[in-house]
PDB file of C-alpha atoms in Angstrom:
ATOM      1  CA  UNK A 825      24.166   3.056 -15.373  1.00  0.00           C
ATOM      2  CA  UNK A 826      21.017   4.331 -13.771  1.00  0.00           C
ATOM      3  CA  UNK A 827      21.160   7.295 -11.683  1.00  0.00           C
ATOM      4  CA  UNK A 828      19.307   7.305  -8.207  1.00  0.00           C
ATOM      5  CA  UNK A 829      18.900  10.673  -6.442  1.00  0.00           C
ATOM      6  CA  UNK A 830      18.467  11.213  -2.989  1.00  0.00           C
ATOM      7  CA  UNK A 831      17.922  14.454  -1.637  1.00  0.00           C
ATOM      8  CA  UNK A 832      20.960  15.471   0.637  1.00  0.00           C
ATOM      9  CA  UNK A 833      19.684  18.577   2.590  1.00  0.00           C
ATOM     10  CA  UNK A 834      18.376  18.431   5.839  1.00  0.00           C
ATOM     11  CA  UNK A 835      15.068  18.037   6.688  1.00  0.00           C
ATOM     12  CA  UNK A 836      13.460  20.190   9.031  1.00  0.00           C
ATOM     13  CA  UNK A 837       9.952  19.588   9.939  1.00  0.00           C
ATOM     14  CA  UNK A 838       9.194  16.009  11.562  1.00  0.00           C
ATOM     15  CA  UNK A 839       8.776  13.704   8.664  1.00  0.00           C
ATOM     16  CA  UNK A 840       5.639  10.937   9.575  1.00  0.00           C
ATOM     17  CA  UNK A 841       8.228   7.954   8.654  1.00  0.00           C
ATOM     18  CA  UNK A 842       7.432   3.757   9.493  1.00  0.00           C
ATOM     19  CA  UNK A 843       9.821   2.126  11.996  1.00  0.00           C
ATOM     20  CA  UNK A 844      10.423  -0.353   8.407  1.00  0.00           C
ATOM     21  CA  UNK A 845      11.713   2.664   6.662  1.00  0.00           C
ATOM     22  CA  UNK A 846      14.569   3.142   9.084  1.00  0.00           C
ATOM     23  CA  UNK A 847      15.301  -0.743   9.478  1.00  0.00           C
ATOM     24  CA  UNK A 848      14.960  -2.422   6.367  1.00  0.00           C
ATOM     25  CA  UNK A 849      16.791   0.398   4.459  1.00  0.00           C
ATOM     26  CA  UNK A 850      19.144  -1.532   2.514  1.00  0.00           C
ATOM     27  CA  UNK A 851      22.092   1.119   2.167  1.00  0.00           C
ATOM     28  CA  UNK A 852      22.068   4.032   4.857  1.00  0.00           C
ATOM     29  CA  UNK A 853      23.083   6.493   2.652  1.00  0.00           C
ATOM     30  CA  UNK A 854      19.481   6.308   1.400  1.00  0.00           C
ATOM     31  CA  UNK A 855      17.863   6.928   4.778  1.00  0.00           C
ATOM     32  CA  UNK A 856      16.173   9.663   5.341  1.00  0.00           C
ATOM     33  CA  UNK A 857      18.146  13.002   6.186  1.00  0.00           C
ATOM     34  CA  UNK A 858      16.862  15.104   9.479  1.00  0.00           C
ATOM     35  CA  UNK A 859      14.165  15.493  11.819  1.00  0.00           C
ATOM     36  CA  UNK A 860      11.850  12.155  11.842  1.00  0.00           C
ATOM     37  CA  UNK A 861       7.855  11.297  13.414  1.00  0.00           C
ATOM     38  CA  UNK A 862       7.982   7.381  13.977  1.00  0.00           C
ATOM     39  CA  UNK A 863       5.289   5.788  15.489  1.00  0.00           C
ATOM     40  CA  UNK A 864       5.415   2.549  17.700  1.00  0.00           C
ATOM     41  CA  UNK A 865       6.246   0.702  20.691  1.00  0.00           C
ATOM     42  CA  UNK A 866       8.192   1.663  22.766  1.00  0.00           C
ATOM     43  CA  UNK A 867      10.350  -1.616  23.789  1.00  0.00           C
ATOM     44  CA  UNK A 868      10.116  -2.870  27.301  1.00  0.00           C
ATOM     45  CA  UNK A 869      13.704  -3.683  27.390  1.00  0.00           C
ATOM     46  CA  UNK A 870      16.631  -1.506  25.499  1.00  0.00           C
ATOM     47  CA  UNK A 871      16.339   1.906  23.884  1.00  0.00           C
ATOM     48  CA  UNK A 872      14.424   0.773  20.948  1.00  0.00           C
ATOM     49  CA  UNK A 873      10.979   1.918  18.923  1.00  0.00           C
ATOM     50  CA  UNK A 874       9.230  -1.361  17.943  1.00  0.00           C
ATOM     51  CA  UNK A 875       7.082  -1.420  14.612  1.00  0.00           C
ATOM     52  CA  UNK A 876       3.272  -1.876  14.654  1.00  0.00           C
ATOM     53  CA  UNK A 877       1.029  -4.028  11.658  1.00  0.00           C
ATOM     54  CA  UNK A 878      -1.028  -1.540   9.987  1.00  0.00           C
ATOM     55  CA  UNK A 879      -4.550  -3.381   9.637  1.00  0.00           C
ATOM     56  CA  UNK A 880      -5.465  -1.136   6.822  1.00  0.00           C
ATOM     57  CA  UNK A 881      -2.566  -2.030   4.881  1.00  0.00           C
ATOM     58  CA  UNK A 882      -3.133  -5.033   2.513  1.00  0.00           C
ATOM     59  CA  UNK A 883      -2.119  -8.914   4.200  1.00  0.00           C
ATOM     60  CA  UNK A 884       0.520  -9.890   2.162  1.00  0.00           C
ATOM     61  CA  UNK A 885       2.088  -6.329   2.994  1.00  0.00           C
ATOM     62  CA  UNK A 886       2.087  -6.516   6.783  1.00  0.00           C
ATOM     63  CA  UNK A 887       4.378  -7.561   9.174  1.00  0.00           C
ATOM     64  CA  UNK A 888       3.405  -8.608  12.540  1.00  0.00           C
ATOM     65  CA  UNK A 889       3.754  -6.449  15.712  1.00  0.00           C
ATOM     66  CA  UNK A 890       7.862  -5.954  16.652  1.00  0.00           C
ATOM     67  CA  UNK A 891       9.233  -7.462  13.589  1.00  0.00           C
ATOM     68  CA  UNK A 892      11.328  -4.449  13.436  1.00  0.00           C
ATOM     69  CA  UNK A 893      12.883  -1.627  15.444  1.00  0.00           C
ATOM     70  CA  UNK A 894      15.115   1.270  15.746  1.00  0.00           C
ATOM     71  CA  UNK A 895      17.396   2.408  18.121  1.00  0.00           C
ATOM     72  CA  UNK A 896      16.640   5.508  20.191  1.00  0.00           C
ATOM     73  CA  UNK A 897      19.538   7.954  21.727  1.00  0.00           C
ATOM     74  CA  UNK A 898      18.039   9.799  24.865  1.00  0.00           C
ATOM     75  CA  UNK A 899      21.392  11.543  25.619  1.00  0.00           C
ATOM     76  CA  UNK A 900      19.811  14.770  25.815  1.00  0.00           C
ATOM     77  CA  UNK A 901      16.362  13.945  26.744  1.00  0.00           C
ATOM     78  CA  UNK A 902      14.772  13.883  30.065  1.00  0.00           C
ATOM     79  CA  UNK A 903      11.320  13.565  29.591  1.00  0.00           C
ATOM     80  CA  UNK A 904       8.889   9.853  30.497  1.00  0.00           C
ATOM     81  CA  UNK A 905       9.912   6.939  28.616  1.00  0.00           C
ATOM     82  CA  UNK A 906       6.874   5.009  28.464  1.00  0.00           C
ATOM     83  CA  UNK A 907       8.087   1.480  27.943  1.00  0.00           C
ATOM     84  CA  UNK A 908       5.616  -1.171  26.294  1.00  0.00           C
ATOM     85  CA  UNK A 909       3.443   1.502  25.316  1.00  0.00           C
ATOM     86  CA  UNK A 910       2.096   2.906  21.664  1.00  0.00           C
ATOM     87  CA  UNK A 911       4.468   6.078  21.222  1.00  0.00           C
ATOM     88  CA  UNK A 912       5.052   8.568  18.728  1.00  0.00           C
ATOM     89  CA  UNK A 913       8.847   9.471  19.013  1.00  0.00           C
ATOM     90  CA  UNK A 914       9.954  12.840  17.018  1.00  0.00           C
ATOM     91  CA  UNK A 915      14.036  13.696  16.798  1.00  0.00           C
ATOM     92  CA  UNK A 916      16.764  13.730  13.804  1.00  0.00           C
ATOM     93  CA  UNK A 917      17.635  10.112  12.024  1.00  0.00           C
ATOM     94  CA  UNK A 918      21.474   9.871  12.476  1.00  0.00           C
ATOM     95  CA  UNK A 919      23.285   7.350  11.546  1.00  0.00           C
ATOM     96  CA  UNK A 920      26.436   5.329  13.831  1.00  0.00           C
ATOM     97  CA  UNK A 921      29.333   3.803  13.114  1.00  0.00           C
ATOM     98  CA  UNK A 922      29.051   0.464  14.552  1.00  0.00           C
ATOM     99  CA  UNK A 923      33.037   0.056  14.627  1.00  0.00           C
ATOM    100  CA  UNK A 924      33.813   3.190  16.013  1.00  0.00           C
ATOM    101  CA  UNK A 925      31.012   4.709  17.508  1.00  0.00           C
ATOM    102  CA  UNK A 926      31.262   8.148  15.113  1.00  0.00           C
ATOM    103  CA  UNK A 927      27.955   9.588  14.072  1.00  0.00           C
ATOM    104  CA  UNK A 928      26.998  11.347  10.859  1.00  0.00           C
ATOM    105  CA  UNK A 929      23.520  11.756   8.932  1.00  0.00           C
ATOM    106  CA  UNK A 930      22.894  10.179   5.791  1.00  0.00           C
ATOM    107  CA  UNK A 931      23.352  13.245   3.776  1.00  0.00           C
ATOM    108  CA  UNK A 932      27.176  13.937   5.195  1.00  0.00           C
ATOM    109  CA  UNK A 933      27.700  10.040   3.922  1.00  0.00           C
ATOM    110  CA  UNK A 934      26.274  10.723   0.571  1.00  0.00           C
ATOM    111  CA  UNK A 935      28.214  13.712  -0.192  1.00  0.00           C
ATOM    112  CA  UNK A 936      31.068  11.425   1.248  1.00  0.00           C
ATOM    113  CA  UNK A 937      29.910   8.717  -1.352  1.00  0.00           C
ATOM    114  CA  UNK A 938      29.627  10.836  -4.425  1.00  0.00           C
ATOM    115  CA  UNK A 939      33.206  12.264  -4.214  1.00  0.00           C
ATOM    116  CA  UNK A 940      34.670   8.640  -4.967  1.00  0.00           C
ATOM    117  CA  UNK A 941      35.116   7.671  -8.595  1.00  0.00           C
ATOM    118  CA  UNK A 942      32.797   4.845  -9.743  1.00  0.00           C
ATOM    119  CA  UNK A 943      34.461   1.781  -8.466  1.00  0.00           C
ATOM    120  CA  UNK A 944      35.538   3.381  -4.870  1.00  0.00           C
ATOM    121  CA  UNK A 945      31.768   3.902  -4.758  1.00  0.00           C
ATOM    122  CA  UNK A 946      30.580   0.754  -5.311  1.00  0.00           C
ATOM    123  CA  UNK A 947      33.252  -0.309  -2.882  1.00  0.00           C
ATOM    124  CA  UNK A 948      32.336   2.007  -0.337  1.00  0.00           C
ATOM    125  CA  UNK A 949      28.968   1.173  -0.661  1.00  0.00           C
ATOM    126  CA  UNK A 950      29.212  -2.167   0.133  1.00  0.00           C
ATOM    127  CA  UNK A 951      31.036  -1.067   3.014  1.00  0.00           C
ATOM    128  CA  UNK A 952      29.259   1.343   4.601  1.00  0.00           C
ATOM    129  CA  UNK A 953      25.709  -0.892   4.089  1.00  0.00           C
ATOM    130  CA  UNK A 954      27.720  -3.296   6.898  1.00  0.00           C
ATOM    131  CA  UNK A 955      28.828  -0.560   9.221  1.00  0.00           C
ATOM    132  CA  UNK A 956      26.205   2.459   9.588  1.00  0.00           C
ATOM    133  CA  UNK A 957      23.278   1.747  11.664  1.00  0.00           C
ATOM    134  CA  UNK A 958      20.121   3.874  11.894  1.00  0.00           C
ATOM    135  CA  UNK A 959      19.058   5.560  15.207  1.00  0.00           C
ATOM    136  CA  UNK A 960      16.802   8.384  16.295  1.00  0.00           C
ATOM    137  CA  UNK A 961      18.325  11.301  18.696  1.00  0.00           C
ATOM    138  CA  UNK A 962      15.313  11.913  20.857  1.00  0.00           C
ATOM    139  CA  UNK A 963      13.752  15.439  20.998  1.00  0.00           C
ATOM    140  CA  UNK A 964       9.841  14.329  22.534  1.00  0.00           C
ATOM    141  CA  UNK A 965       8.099  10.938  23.477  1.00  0.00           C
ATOM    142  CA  UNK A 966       4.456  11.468  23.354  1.00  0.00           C
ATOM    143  CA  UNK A 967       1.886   8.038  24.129  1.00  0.00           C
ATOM    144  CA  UNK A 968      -0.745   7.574  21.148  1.00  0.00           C
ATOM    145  CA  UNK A 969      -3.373   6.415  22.451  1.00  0.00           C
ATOM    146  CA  UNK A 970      -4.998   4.889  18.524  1.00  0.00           C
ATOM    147  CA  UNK A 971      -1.285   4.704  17.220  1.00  0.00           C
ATOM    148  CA  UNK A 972      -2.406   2.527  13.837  1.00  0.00           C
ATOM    149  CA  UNK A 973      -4.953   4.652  13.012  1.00  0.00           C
ATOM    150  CA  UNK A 974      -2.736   7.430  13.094  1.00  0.00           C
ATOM    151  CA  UNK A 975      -0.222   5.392  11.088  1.00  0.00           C
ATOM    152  CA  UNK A 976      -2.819   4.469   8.387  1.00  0.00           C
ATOM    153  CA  UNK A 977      -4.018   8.578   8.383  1.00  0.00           C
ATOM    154  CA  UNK A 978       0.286   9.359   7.846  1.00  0.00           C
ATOM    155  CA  UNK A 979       0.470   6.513   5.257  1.00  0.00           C
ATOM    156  CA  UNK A 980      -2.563   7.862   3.182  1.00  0.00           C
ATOM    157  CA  UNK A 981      -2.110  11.719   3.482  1.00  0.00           C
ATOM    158  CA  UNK A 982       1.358  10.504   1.896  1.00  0.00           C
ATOM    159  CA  UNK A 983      -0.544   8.883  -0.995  1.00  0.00           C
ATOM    160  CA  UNK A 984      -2.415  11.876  -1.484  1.00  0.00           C
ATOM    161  CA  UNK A 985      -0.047  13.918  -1.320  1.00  0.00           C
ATOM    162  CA  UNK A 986       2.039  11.617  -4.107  1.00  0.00           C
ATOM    163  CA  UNK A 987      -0.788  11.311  -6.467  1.00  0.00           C
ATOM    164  CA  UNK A 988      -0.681  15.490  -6.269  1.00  0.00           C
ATOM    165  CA  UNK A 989       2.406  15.600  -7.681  1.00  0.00           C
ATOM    166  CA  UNK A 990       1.857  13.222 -10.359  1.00  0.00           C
ATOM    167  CA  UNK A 991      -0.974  15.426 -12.008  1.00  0.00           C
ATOM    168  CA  UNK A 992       1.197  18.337 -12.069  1.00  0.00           C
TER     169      UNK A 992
END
């Protein structure tokens, strides 16, 4: 069986991350873990962060404006909330329990996860990929005024920085 690894500590700087990253992640134990930079718009209705295309991505890789979104927790923020505007939205990725409202991170559930024996695991897998939703715990909302560039500079300083580590 093939081993993936996902790093557990917390992250402390404000990771540039894609709206898609939070809400397509298939299993939130493999979310990220701590504090999060996610550019988008902000939703007119609801506490949510709405994805943007990315024009310099290629077609058959983008999504159309909204086809995601993520929740946002503003319990201990009191700053603007510029609704239907481009946003960049910086705070720590937690994760809720959609039965009972409890809230953990993704590296708590891992550790969680990897003290179950193999078929608990796969078990609780399954279970916690129905149950955990992502959200963001607001520190800042700050309106972008070229949001997609700024996307498309995040996307390829990533690459960059990915094809660094390759040659060494």
């Amino acid at each position: 069986m093939e081993e993936t690894h996902y790093e557990s500590t917390f992250c402390v700087y404000y990771k540039p991350l894609l709206v898609e990253e939070i809400a397509l992640v298939e299993n939130p134990a493999h979310v990220h873990n701590g504090k999060c930079s996610v550019i988008g718009t902000f939703a007119c209705t609801g506490n949510r962060l709405e994805s943007l295309s990315v024009p310099d991505l290629p077609t058959e890789m983008q999504l159309p404006d909204g086809t995601c979104s993520v929740e946002l927790c503003f319990n201990d923020y009191y700053g603007i909330t510029p609704r239907g505007r481009h946003v960049e939205v910086t705070g720590i990725l937690k994760l809720r329990n959609t039965a009972t409202g409890v809230t953990t991170d993704s590296g708590n559930l891992r550790s969680t996860l990897l003290c179950t024996d193999n078929e608990e695991f796969r078990q609780q897998c399954a279970k916690v990929s129905s149950i955990y939703i992502p959200y963001i715990k607001v520190d800042h909302v700050r309106m972008i005024a070229h949001a997609r560039e700024l996307i498309s500079c995040n996307l390829e300083l990533r690459k960059l920085n990915f094809l660094n580590m390759m040659e060494h």
